[in-house]
PDB file of C-alpha atoms in Angstrom:
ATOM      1  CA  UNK A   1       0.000   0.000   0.000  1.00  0.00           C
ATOM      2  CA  UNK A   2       2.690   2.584   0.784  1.00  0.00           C
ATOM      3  CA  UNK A   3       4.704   1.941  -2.362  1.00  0.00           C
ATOM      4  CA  UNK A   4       0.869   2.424  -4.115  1.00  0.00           C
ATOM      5  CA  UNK A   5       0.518   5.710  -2.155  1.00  0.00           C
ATOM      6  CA  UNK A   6       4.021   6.975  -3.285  1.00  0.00           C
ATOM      7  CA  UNK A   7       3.707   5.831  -6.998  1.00  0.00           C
ATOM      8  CA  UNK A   8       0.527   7.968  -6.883  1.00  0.00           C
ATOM      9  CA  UNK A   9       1.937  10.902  -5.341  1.00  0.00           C
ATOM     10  CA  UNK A  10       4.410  10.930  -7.674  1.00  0.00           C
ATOM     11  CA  UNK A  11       2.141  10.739 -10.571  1.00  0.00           C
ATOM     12  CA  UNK A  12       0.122  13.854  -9.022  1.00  0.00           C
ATOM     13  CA  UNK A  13       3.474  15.663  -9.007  1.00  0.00           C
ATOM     14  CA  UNK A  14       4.233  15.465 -12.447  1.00  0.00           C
ATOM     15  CA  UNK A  15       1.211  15.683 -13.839  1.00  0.00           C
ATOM     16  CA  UNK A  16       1.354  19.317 -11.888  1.00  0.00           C
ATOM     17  CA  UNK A  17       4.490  20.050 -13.117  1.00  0.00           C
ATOM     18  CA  UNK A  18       3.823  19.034 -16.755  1.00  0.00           C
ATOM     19  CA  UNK A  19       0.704  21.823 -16.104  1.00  0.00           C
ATOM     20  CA  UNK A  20       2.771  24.560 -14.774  1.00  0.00           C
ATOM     21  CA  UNK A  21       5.335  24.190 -17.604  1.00  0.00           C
ATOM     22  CA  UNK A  22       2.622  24.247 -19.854  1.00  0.00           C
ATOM     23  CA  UNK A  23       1.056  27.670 -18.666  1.00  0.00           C
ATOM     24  CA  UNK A  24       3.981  30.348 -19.512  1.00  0.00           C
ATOM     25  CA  UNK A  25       4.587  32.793 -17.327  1.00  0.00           C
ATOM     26  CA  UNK A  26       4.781  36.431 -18.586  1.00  0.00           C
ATOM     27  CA  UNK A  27       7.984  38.096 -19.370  1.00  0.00           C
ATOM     28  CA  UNK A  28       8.911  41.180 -17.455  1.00  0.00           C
ATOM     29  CA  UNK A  29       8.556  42.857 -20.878  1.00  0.00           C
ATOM     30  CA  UNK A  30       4.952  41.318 -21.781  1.00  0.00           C
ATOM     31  CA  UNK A  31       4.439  42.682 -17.817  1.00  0.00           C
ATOM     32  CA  UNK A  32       5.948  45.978 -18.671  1.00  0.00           C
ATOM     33  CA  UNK A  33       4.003  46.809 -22.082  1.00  0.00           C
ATOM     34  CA  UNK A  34       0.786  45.148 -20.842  1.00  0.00           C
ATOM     35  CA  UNK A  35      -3.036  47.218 -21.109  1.00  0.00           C
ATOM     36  CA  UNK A  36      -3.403  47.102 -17.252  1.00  0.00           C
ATOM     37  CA  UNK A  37      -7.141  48.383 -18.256  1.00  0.00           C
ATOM     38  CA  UNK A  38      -7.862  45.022 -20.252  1.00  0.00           C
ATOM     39  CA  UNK A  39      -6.730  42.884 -16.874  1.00  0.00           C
ATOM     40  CA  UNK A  40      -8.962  42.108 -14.069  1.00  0.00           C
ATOM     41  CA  UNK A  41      -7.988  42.484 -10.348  1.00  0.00           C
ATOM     42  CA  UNK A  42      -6.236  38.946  -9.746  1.00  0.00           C
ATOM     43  CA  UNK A  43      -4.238  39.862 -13.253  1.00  0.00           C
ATOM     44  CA  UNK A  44      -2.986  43.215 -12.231  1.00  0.00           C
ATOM     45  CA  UNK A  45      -2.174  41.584  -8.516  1.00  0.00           C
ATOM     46  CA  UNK A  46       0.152  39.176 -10.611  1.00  0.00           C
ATOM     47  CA  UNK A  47       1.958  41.619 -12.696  1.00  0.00           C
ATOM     48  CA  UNK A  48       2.230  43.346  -9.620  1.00  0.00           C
ATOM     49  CA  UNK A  49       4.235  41.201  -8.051  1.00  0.00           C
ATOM     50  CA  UNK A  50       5.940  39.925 -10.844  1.00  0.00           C
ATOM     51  CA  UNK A  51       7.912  43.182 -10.967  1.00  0.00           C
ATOM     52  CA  UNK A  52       8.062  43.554  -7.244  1.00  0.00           C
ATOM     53  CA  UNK A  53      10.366  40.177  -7.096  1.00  0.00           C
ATOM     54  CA  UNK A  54      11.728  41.485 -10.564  1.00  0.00           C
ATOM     55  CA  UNK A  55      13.040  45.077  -9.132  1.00  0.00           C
ATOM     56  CA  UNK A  56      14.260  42.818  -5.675  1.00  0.00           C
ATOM     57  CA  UNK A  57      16.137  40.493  -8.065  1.00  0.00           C
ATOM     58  CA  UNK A  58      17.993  43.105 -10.174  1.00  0.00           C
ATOM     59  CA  UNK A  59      18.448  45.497  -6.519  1.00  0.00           C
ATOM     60  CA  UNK A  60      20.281  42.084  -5.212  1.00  0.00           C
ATOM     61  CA  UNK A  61      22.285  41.277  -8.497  1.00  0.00           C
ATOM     62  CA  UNK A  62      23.815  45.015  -8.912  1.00  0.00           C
ATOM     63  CA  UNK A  63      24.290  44.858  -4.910  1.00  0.00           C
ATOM     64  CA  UNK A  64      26.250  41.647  -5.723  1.00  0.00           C
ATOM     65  CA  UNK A  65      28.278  43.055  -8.571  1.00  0.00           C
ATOM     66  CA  UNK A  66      29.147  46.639  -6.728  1.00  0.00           C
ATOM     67  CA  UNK A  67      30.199  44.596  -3.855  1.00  0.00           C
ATOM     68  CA  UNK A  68      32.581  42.539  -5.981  1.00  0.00           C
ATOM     69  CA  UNK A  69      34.590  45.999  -7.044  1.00  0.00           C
ATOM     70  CA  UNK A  70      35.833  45.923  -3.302  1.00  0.00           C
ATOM     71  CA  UNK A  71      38.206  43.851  -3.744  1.00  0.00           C
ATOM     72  CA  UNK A  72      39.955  45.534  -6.740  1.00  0.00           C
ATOM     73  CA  UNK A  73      39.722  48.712  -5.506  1.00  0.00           C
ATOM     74  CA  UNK A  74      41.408  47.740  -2.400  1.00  0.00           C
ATOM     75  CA  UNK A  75      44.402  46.315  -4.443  1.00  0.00           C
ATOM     76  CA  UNK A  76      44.342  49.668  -6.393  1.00  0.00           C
ATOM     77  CA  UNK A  77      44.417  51.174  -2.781  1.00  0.00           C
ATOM     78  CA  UNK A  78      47.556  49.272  -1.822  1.00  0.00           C
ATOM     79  CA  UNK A  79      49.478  50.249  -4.752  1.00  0.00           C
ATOM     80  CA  UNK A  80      48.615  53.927  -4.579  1.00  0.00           C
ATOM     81  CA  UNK A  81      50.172  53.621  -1.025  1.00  0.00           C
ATOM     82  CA  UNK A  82      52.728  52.009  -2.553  1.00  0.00           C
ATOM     83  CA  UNK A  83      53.859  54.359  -4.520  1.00  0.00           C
ATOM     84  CA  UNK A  84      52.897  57.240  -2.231  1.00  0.00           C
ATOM     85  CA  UNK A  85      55.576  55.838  -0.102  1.00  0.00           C
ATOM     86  CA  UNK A  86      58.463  56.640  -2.078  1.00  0.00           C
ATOM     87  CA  UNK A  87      59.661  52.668  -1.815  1.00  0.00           C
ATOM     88  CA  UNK A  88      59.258  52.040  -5.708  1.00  0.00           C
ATOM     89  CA  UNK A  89      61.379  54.866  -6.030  1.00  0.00           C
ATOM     90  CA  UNK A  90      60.609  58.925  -5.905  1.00  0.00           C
ATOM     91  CA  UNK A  91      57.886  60.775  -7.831  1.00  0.00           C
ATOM     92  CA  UNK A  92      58.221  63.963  -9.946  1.00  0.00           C
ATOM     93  CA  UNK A  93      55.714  66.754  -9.300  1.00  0.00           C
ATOM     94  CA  UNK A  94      53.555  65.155 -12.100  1.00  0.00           C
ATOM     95  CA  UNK A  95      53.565  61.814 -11.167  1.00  0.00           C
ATOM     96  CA  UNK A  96      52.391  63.112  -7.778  1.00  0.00           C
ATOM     97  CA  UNK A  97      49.771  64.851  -9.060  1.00  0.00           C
ATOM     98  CA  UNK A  98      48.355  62.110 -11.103  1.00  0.00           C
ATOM     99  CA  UNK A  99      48.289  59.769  -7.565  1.00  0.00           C
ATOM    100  CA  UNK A 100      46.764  62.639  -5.872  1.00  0.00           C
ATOM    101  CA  UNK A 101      43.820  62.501  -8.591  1.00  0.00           C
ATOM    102  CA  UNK A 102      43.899  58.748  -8.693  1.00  0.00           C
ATOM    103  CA  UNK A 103      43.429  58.756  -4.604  1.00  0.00           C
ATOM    104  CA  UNK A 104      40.468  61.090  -4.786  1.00  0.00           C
ATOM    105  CA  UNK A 105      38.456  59.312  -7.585  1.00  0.00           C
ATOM    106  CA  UNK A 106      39.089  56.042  -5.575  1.00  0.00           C
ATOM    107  CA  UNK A 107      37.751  57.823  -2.646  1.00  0.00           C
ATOM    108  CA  UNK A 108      35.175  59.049  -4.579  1.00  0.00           C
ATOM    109  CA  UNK A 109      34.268  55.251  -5.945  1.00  0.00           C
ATOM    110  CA  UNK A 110      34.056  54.019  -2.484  1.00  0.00           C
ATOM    111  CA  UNK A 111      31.073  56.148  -1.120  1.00  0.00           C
ATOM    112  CA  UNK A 112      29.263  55.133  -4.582  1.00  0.00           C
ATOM    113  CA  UNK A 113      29.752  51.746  -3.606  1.00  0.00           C
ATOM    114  CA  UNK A 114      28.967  52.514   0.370  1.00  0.00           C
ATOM    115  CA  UNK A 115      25.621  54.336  -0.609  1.00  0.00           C
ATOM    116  CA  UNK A 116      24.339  51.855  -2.983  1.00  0.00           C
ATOM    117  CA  UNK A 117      25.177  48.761  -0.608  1.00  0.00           C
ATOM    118  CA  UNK A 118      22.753  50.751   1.796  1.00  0.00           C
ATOM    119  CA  UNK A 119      20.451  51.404  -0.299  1.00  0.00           C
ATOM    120  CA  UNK A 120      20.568  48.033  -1.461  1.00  0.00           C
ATOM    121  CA  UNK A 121      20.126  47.059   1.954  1.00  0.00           C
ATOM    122  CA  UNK A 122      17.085  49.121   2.332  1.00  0.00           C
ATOM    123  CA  UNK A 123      15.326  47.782  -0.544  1.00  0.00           C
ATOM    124  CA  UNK A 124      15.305  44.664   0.050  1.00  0.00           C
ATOM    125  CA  UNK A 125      14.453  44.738   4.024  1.00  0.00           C
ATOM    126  CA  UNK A 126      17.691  43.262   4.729  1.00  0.00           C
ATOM    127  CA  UNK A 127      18.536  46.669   6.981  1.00  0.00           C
ATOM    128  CA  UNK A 128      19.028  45.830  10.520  1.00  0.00           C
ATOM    129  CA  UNK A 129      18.438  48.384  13.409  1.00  0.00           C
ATOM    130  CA  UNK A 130      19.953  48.473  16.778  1.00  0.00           C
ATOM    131  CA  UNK A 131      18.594  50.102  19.203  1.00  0.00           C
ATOM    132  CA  UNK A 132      20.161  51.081  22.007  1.00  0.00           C
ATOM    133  CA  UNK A 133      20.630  53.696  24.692  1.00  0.00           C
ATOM    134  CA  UNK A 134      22.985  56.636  24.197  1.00  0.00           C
ATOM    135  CA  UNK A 135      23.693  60.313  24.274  1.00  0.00           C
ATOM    136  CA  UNK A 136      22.493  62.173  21.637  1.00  0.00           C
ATOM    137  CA  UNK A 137      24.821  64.774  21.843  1.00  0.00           C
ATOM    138  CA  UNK A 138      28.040  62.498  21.524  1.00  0.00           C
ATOM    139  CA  UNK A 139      26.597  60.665  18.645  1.00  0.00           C
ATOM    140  CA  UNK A 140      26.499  64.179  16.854  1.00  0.00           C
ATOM    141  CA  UNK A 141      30.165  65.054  17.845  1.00  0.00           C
ATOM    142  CA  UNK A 142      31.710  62.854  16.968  1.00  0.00           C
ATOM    143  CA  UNK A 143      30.512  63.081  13.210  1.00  0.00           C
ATOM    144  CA  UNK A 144      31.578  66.496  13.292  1.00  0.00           C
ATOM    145  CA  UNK A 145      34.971  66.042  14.651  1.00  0.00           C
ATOM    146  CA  UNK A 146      35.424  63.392  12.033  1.00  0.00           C
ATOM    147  CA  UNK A 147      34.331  65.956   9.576  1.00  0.00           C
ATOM    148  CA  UNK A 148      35.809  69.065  10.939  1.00  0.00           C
ATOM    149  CA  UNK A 149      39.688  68.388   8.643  1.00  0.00           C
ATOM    150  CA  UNK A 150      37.938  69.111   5.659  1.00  0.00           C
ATOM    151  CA  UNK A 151      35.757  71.879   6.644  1.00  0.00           C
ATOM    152  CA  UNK A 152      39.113  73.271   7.475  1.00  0.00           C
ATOM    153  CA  UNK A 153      41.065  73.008   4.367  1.00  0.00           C
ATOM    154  CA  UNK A 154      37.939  73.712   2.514  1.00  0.00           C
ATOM    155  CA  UNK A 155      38.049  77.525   4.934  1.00  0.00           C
ATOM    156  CA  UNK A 156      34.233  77.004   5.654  1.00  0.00           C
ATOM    157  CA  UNK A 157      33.693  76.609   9.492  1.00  0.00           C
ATOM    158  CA  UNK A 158      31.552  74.101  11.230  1.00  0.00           C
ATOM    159  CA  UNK A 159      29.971  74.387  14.526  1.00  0.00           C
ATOM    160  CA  UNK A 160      28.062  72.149  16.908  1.00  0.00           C
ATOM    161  CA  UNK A 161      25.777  73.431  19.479  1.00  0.00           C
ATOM    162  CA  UNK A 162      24.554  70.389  21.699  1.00  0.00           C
ATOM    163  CA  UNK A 163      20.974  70.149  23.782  1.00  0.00           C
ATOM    164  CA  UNK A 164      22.253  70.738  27.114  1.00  0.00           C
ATOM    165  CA  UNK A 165      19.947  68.900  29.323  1.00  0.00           C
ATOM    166  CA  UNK A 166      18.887  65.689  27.109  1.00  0.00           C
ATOM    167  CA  UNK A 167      18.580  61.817  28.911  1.00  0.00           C
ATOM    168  CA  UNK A 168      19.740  59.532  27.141  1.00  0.00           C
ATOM    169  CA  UNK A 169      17.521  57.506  24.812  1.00  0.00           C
ATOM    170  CA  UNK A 170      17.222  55.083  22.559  1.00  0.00           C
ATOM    171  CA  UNK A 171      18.255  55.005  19.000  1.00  0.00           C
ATOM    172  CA  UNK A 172      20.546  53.245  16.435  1.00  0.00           C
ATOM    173  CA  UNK A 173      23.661  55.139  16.951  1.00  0.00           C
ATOM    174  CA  UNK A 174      25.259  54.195  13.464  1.00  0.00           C
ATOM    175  CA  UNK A 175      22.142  54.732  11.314  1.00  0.00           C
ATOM    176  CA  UNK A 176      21.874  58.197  12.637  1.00  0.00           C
ATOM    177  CA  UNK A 177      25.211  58.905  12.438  1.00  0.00           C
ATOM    178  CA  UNK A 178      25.156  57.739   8.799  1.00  0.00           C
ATOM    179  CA  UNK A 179      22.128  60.606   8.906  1.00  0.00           C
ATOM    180  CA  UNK A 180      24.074  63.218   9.746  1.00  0.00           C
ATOM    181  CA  UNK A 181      26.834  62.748   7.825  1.00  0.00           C
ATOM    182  CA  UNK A 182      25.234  62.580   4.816  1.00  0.00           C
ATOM    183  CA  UNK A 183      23.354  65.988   5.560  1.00  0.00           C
ATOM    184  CA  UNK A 184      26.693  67.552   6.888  1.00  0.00           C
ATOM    185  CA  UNK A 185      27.980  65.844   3.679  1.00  0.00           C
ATOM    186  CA  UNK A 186      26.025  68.125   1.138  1.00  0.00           C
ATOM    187  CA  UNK A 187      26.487  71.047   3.218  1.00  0.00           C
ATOM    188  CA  UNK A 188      29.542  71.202   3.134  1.00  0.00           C
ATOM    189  CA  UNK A 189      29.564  70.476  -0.788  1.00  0.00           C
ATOM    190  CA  UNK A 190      27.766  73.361  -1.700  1.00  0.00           C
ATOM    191  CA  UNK A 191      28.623  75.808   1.143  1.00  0.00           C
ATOM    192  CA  UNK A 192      31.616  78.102  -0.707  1.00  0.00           C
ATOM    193  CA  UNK A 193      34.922  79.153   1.041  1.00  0.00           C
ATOM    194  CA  UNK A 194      34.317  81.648   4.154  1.00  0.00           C
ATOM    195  CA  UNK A 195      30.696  80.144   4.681  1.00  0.00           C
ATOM    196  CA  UNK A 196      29.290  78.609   7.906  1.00  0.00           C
ATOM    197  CA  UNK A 197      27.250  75.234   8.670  1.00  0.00           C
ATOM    198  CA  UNK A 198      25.585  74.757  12.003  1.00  0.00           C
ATOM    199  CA  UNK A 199      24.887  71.343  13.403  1.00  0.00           C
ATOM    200  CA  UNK A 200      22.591  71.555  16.401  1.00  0.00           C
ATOM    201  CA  UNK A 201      20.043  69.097  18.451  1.00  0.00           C
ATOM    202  CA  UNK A 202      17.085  69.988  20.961  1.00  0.00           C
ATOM    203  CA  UNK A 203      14.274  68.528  22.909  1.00  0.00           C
ATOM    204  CA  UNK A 204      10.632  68.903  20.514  1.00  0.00           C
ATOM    205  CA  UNK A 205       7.463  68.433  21.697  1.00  0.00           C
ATOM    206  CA  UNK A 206       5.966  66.127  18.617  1.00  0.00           C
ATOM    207  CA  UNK A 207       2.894  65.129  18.813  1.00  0.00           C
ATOM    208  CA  UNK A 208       1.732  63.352  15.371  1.00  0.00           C
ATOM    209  CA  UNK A 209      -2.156  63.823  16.010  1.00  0.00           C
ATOM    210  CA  UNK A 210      -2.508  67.248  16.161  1.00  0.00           C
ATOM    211  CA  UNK A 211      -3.511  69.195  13.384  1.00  0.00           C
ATOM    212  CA  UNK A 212      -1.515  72.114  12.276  1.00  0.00           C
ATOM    213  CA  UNK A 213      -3.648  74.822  14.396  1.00  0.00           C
ATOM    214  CA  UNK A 214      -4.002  73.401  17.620  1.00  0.00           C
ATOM    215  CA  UNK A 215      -6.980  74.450  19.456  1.00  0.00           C
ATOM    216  CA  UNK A 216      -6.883  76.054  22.860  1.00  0.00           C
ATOM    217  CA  UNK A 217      -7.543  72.404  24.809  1.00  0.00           C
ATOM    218  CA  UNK A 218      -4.807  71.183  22.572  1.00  0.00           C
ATOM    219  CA  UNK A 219      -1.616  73.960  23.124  1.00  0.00           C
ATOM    220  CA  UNK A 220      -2.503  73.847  27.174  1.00  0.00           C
ATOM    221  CA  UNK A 221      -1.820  70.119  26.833  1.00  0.00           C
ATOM    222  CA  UNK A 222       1.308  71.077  24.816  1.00  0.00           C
ATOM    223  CA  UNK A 223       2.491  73.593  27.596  1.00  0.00           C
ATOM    224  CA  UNK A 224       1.304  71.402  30.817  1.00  0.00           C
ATOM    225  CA  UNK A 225       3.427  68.323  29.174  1.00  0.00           C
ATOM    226  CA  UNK A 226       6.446  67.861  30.787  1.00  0.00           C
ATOM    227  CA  UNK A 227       8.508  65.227  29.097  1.00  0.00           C
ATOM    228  CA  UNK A 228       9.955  65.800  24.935  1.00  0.00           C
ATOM    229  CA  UNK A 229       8.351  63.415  22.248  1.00  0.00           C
ATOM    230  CA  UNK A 230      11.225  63.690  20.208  1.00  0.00           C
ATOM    231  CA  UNK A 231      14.220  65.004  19.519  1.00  0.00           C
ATOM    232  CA  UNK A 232      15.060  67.257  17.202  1.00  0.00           C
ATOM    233  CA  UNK A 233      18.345  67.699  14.794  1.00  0.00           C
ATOM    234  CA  UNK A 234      19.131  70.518  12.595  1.00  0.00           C
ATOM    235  CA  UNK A 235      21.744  70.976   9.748  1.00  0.00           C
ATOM    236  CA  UNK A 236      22.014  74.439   8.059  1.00  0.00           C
ATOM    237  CA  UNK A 237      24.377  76.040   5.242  1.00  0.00           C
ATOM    238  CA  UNK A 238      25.420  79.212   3.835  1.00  0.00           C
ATOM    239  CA  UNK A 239      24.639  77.139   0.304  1.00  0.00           C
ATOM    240  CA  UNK A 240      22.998  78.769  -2.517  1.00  0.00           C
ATOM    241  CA  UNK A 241      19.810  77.381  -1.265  1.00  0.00           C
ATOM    242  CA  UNK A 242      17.153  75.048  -3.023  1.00  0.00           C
ATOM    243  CA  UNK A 243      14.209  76.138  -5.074  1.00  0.00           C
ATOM    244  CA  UNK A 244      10.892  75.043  -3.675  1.00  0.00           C
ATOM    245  CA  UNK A 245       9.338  72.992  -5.806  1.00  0.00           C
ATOM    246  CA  UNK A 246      12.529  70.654  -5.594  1.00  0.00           C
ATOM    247  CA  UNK A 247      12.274  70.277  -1.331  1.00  0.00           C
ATOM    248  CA  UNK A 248      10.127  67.102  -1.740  1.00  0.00           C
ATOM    249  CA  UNK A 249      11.864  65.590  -4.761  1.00  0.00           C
ATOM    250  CA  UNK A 250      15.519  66.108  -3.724  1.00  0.00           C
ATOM    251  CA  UNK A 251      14.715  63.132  -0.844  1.00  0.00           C
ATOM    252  CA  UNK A 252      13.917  60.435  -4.052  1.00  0.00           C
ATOM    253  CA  UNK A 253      16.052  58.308  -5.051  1.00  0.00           C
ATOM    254  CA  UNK A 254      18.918  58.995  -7.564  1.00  0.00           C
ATOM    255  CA  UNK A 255      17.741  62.363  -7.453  1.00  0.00           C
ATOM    256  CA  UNK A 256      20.337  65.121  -8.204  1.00  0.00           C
ATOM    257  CA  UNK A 257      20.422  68.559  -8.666  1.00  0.00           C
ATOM    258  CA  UNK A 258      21.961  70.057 -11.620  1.00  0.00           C
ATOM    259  CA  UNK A 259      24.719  71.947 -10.261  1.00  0.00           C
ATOM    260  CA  UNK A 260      28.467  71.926 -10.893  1.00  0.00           C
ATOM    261  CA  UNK A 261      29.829  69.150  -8.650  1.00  0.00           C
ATOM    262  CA  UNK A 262      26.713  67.100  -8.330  1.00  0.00           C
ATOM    263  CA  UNK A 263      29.004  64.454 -10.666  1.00  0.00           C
ATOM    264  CA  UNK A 264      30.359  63.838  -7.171  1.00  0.00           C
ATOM    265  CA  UNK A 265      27.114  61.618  -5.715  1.00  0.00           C
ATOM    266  CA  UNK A 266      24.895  59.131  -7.398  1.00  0.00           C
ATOM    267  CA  UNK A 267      21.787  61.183  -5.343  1.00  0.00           C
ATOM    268  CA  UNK A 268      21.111  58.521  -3.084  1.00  0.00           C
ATOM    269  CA  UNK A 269      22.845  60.580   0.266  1.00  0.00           C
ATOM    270  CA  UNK A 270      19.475  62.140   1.213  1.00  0.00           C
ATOM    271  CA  UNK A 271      16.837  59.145   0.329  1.00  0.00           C
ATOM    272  CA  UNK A 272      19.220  57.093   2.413  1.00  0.00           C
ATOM    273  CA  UNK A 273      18.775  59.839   5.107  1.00  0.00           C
ATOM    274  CA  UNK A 274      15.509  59.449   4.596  1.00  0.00           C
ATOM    275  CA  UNK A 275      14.742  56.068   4.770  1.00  0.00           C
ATOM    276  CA  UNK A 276      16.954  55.699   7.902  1.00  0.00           C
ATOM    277  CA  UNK A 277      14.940  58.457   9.491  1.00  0.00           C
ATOM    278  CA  UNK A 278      11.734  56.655   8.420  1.00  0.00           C
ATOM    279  CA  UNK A 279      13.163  53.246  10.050  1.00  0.00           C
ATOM    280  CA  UNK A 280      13.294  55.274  13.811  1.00  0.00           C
ATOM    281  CA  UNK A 281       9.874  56.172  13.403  1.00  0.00           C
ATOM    282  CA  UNK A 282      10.493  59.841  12.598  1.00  0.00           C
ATOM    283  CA  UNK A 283      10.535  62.521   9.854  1.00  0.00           C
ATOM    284  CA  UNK A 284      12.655  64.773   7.632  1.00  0.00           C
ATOM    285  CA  UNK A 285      12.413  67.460   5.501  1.00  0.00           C
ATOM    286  CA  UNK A 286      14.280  71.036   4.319  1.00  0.00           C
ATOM    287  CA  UNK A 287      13.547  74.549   4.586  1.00  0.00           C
ATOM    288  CA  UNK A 288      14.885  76.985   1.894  1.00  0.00           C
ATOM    289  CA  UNK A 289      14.787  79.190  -0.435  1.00  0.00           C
ATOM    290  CA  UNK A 290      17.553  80.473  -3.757  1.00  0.00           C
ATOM    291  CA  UNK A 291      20.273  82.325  -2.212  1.00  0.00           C
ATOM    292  CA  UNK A 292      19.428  82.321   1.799  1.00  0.00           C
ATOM    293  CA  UNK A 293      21.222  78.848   2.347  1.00  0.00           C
ATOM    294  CA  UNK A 294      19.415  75.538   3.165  1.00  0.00           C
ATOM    295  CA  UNK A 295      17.963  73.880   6.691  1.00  0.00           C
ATOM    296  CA  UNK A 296      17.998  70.449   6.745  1.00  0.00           C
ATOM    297  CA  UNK A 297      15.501  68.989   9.731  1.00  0.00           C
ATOM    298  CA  UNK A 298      14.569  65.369  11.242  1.00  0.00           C
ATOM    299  CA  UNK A 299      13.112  63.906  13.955  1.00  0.00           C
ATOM    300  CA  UNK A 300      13.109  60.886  16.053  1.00  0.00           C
ATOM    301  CA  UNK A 301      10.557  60.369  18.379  1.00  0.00           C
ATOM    302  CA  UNK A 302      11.805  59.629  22.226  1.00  0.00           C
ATOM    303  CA  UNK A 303      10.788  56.027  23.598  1.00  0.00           C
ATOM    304  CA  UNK A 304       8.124  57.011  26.739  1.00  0.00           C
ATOM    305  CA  UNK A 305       9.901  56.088  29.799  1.00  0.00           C
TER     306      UNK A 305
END
């Protein structure tokens, strides 16, 4: 009986096999250049998610390939320091200068490769957060101490001005850092010699259900409430600004802005930002306007106690 049973189950199988193979599924570009208005629900549902896995599929085979140029750029790397060493022998003043440029494209090539292995990450929920109790202020510091040698030979200054009386909370110290940098990032991009960016943080009261008027009943409840919802972090720029009807689109993906040294990004910095922003619960968004400089803002919300 069991060998009857199993001869039978495997006759079911094939014959549902030999179905399936018979019933071709669409190509991405039958998907693509399909009359969505001659498909019923359960059609369009399909296509759907046909190019949902599609877009994962490709997201996961360029993440693949990018990561694979790691490991000749790092030879590359070695032999620039190499040579930048002097043991291969010594360099004439053009030789030098052709390293120099070779060092900063290279440079240049890793943060493409950085910000599309995030974003990579992102897309296809493979992102992990870790949340854990810190100091807000310390976080923020030490992004701009990291960043403070090229403000310098750039000649813009930098300043930090911390929340003085903030308890420590939770948040994922590495994905906001990532944040900040990234906003201090463009900043200091388009803020020109002898300009000024401020990084700063302070308690907010946030609270999501109110409407943009409060009524009366609502602001006592804002003044009476004694703890911060969230915290707030600001990055501003002596930058020529950003038009307004580009403050929305500037956060989508591979967005850039036609200006001279927007060659230098694949304008993912700020849809990064804003994802990781997104994954803490909170919100982000610029003020601006052409020639008064740019405010970059975001909030996380504080855990209750």
């Amino acid at each position: 009986m069991a060998d009857q049973s199993a001869v039978r189950m495997a006759r079911e199988k094939e014959t549902h096999e030999s179905q399936g193979s018979a019933t071709s599924v669409p190509s991405i570009t039958e998907d693509l250049d399909c009359d969505l208005d001659a498909l019923g629900v359960n059609e369009i549902r399909g296509v759907c998610e046909r190019l949902r896995e599609e877009s994962r599929r490709r997201t996961v085979a360029l993440a693949s390939a990018v990561h694979e140029l790691r490991t000749p750029l790092a030879v590359m790397e070695g032999y620039m320091e190499l040579l930048f060493s002097g043991k291969t022998g010594p360099l004439n003043e053009k030789q030098q200068q052709i390293l120099e440029d070779m060092k900063a494209n290279e440079k240049r090539l890793k943060t493409f490769i950085a910000d599309f292995l995030t974003f990579a990450a992102i897309e296809t929920k493979n992102l992990n957060m870790n949340f854990e109790v810190g100091d807000l202020n310390n976080c923020l510091a030490e992004v701009c101490s990291l960043w403070m040698p090229r403000f310098q030979q750039k000649g813009v200054a930098l300043y930090f001005s911390p929340e003085q009386d903030f308890a420590p909370f939770a948040f994922d110290h590495l994905k906001i850092q990532h944040v900040v940098s990234n906003l201090i990032h463009n900043a200091w991009k388009f803020t020109p010699p002898r300009g000024t960016v401020w990084v700063s943080c302070e308690k907010y009261y946030w609270e999501r259900r109110l409407r943009e008027e409060p009524t009366n009943m609502e602001k006592r409840r804002l003044e009476t409430r004694k703890l911060p919802r969230a915290a707030r972090v600001i990055v501003s720029d002596t930058g020529p600004g950003i038009e307004p009807e580009f403050h929305q689109e500037i956060f989508n993906d591979f967005r850039k802005l036609s200006r001279g040294n927007a060659s230098d990004s694949m304008g993912l910095g700020l849809s990064i930002a804003r994802r990781l922003v997104n994954a803490h619960g909170g919100k982000i968004w610029v003020e601006s306007k052409p020639g008064s400089g740019s405010k970059f803002l975001f909030l996380i919300p504080i855990p209750k106690a």
